[in-house]
Short mmCIF file of C-alpha atoms in Angstrom, two decimals:
data_model
loop_
_atom_site.label_atom_id
_atom_site.label_comp_id
_atom_site.label_asym_id
_atom_site.label_seq_id
_atom_site.Cartn_x
_atom_site.Cartn_y
_atom_site.Cartn_z
CA MET A 68 -94.81 -46.90 180.05
CA ARG A 69 -96.54 -43.87 178.60
CA ASP A 70 -93.41 -43.05 176.52
CA GLN A 71 -93.39 -46.55 175.02
CA ARG A 72 -97.12 -46.27 174.09
CA ASP A 73 -96.58 -42.85 172.51
CA GLU A 74 -93.53 -44.17 170.65
CA SER A 75 -95.36 -47.25 169.33
CA GLN A 76 -98.34 -45.05 168.35
CA GLY A 77 -95.92 -42.80 166.44
CA VAL A 78 -94.44 -45.78 164.61
CA ARG A 79 -97.92 -47.03 163.64
CA THR A 80 -98.92 -43.54 162.49
CA SER A 81 -95.73 -43.25 160.44
CA GLU A 82 -96.30 -46.71 158.89
CA HIS A 83 -99.91 -45.74 158.07
CA ARG A 84 -98.75 -42.50 156.41
CA GLN A 85 -96.12 -44.40 154.42
CA ALA A 86 -98.68 -47.01 153.27
CA THR A 87 -101.14 -44.26 152.33
CA LEU A 88 -98.45 -42.38 150.40
CA SER A 89 -97.34 -45.59 148.63
CA ALA A 90 -100.94 -46.40 147.66
CA ASP A 91 -101.45 -42.80 146.46
CA LEU A 92 -98.36 -43.01 144.22
CA THR A 93 -99.49 -46.38 142.87
CA ASP A 94 -102.94 -44.94 142.08
CA ARG A 95 -101.40 -41.96 140.29
CA ALA A 96 -99.08 -44.20 138.28
CA ALA A 97 -102.02 -46.38 137.24
CA GLU A 98 -103.91 -43.28 136.07
CA SER A 99 -100.88 -41.89 134.21
CA ASP A 100 -100.29 -42.79 130.60
CA ALA A 101 -96.70 -41.54 130.75
CA VAL A 102 -93.78 -43.87 130.21
CA VAL A 103 -90.03 -43.55 130.25
CA PHE A 104 -88.11 -45.72 127.80
CA VAL A 105 -85.07 -47.46 129.25
CA CYS A 106 -82.27 -49.53 127.74
CA ALA A 107 -83.30 -53.20 127.75
CA THR A 108 -79.69 -54.19 128.45
CA CYS A 109 -78.79 -51.99 131.42
CA GLY A 110 -82.03 -50.24 132.47
CA VAL A 111 -80.69 -46.70 132.08
CA PRO A 112 -83.48 -44.17 131.27
CA LEU A 113 -83.19 -42.97 127.67
CA THR A 114 -86.09 -40.51 127.53
CA VAL A 115 -88.05 -37.99 129.54
CA PRO A 116 -91.63 -39.07 130.45
CA LEU A 117 -93.66 -39.44 127.24
CA THR A 118 -97.32 -40.01 126.36
CA ARG A 119 -98.49 -41.96 123.33
CA LEU A 120 -99.99 -40.41 120.21
CA PRO A 121 -102.41 -42.50 118.12
CA GLU A 122 -100.09 -42.32 115.08
CA VAL A 123 -96.92 -40.67 113.82
CA PRO A 124 -97.85 -37.08 112.86
CA GLU A 125 -97.34 -35.61 109.42
CA VAL A 126 -93.97 -33.94 108.93
CA PRO A 127 -94.20 -30.18 109.51
CA TYR A 128 -93.52 -28.11 106.39
CA TYR A 129 -89.98 -26.75 106.41
CA ALA A 130 -88.25 -25.00 103.50
CA TRP A 131 -84.78 -26.27 104.38
CA TRP A 132 -83.31 -24.81 101.19
CA ASP A 133 -84.23 -21.29 102.41
CA ALA A 134 -82.92 -21.72 105.96
CA ASP A 135 -80.35 -19.20 107.16
CA GLU A 136 -78.33 -21.90 108.89
CA PRO A 137 -78.15 -25.63 108.20
CA GLY A 138 -79.69 -27.84 110.81
CA PRO A 139 -82.53 -30.19 111.50
CA SER A 140 -86.11 -29.61 110.39
CA PRO A 141 -88.80 -29.10 113.04
CA ALA A 142 -89.46 -32.35 114.91
CA THR A 143 -92.15 -34.65 113.52
CA VAL A 144 -93.29 -35.68 117.02
CA PRO A 145 -94.07 -32.96 119.60
CA SER A 146 -91.96 -32.86 122.73
CA GLY A 147 -93.32 -35.07 125.50
CA CYS A 148 -94.95 -37.54 123.08
CA TYR A 149 -94.17 -40.74 121.21
CA ALA A 150 -95.81 -42.77 118.44
CA ILE A 151 -95.33 -46.26 117.02
CA GLU A 152 -94.01 -46.62 113.46
CA THR A 153 -95.88 -49.44 111.72
CA GLU A 154 -93.74 -49.49 108.56
CA PRO A 155 -90.12 -50.63 108.11
CA TYR A 156 -87.66 -47.87 108.98
CA GLY A 157 -83.91 -47.45 108.59
CA GLY A 158 -81.30 -49.76 107.14
CA PRO A 159 -80.88 -52.10 105.47
CA LEU A 160 -82.08 -50.65 102.21
CA VAL A 161 -82.81 -53.19 99.46
CA VAL A 162 -83.78 -53.01 95.79
CA ALA A 163 -87.54 -52.62 95.30
CA GLN A 164 -89.70 -53.61 92.34
CA VAL A 165 -91.35 -50.19 92.04
CA HIS A 166 -90.43 -46.58 92.77
CA GLY A 167 -91.82 -45.11 95.96
CA PRO A 168 -90.70 -43.69 99.28
CA VAL A 169 -87.71 -45.50 100.72
CA MET A 170 -89.36 -45.34 104.17
CA PRO A 171 -92.16 -43.36 105.82
CA ARG A 172 -91.87 -39.56 105.48
CA HIS A 173 -88.90 -39.86 103.10
CA GLY A 174 -88.69 -39.47 99.35
CA GLY A 175 -87.44 -42.02 96.87
CA HIS A 176 -83.91 -43.40 96.87
CA VAL A 177 -82.05 -45.21 94.12
CA ASN A 178 -78.80 -47.15 94.13
CA ALA A 179 -75.82 -46.48 91.84
CA ASP A 180 -77.56 -48.45 89.05
CA GLY A 181 -80.71 -46.34 89.29
CA GLN A 182 -82.77 -49.11 90.92
CA PRO A 183 -85.31 -47.98 93.53
CA LEU A 184 -84.56 -48.80 97.15
CA VAL A 185 -86.86 -49.52 100.08
CA SER A 186 -86.24 -50.01 103.80
CA GLN A 187 -86.20 -53.48 105.28
CA GLY A 188 -85.47 -52.05 108.71
CA PRO A 189 -87.46 -52.97 111.78
CA ARG A 190 -91.17 -52.28 112.29
CA GLY A 191 -92.62 -51.12 115.58
CA ASN A 192 -90.01 -48.45 116.32
CA ILE A 193 -90.95 -45.87 118.95
CA VAL A 194 -90.72 -42.46 117.26
CA ILE A 195 -89.87 -39.53 119.54
CA ASN A 196 -88.66 -35.95 119.35
CA PRO A 197 -84.84 -36.25 119.45
CA ASP A 198 -84.74 -33.49 122.06
CA ASP A 199 -86.59 -35.83 124.49
CA ALA A 200 -83.75 -38.40 124.45
CA ARG A 201 -81.20 -38.57 127.26
CA GLY A 202 -77.66 -39.95 127.34
CA LEU A 203 -77.42 -41.27 123.78
CA GLU A 204 -74.22 -41.11 121.77
CA LEU A 205 -73.97 -40.94 117.98
CA GLN A 206 -72.09 -44.06 116.85
CA HIS A 207 -71.99 -43.52 113.11
CA ALA A 208 -74.12 -41.77 110.58
CA SER A 209 -74.70 -42.30 106.90
CA PRO A 210 -73.24 -39.44 104.86
CA ALA A 211 -75.33 -36.28 104.84
CA CYS A 212 -74.61 -32.58 104.60
CA CYS A 213 -75.51 -31.53 108.16
CA GLY A 214 -76.93 -34.40 110.18
CA ALA A 215 -77.57 -38.11 110.49
CA THR A 216 -79.66 -40.20 108.11
CA PRO A 217 -81.38 -43.50 108.92
CA ASP A 218 -80.04 -45.24 105.80
CA GLY A 219 -77.31 -47.12 107.70
CA GLY A 220 -79.57 -48.34 110.51
CA MET A 221 -79.15 -47.81 114.23
CA ASN A 222 -76.72 -44.99 114.93
CA GLN A 223 -77.37 -44.15 118.60
CA LEU A 224 -75.78 -45.96 121.54
CA CYS A 225 -76.80 -46.20 125.18
CA SER A 226 -74.03 -45.35 127.66
CA CYS A 227 -73.54 -49.13 128.12
CA GLY A 228 -72.61 -49.43 124.42
CA THR A 229 -75.82 -51.08 123.19
CA PRO A 230 -77.22 -49.72 119.89
CA VAL A 231 -80.75 -48.56 120.81
CA ALA A 232 -82.00 -46.04 118.23
CA THR A 233 -81.82 -44.49 114.79
CA LEU A 234 -81.47 -40.72 114.54
CA CYS A 235 -82.65 -38.81 111.47
CA SER A 236 -81.42 -35.22 111.71
CA ASP A 237 -80.22 -34.03 108.30
CA CYS A 238 -81.65 -30.69 107.18
CA CYS A 239 -83.71 -32.09 104.28
CA LEU A 240 -85.19 -35.06 106.20
CA PRO A 241 -87.73 -35.38 109.02
CA TYR A 242 -86.24 -34.71 112.47
CA GLU A 243 -87.00 -37.96 114.34
CA LEU A 244 -85.46 -40.47 116.70
CA HIS A 245 -86.61 -44.09 116.31
CA LEU A 246 -86.06 -46.18 119.45
CA SER A 247 -85.73 -49.86 118.59
CA ALA A 248 -88.59 -51.82 120.14
CA ASP A 249 -86.18 -54.77 120.50
CA HIS A 250 -83.64 -52.72 122.48
CA VAL A 251 -85.72 -50.56 124.82
CA GLN A 252 -88.47 -51.13 127.36
CA ALA A 253 -91.27 -48.85 128.53
CA VAL A 254 -91.49 -48.18 132.25
CA HIS A 255 -94.88 -46.83 133.30
CA LEU A 256 -94.82 -43.97 135.78
#
């Protein structure tokens, strides 16, 4: 009889510990601002845990023409962070009425006829440091000397084959990865 009481007491104690631990994890998750972005199609995590910045930072100065080796510029967004892009970004590019930047943090573009171009890509992209992405595969990239450009639109695939992001990694452009808000979901930690 005593063994059964001790055993049932142990089960209740274990259940209490488990409930306390579960509540503690829930409390910590509620306090945390960190999220992991996952593929909306298959649920695979695409990023490390990230915290939100109030806006996309200014592009760090980088004299790419003086670099010893070609490669990407320093990342616009610090590692471990993300920001929301409020302006159109990536392809398609369409003829604009006036000259200006083709998209945020990029210079002007013109077509073969010398007409200015502007992005009509999606708004609301989640901008991250490309080094914080996990498991993405480059599908295609618009022509560039040493990296990908966003001119052709989404160029990063999830392992399930769904296009989920646009990488910008050419030496003379900002180093950014734009997760498509329509193709990813945030999971709060």
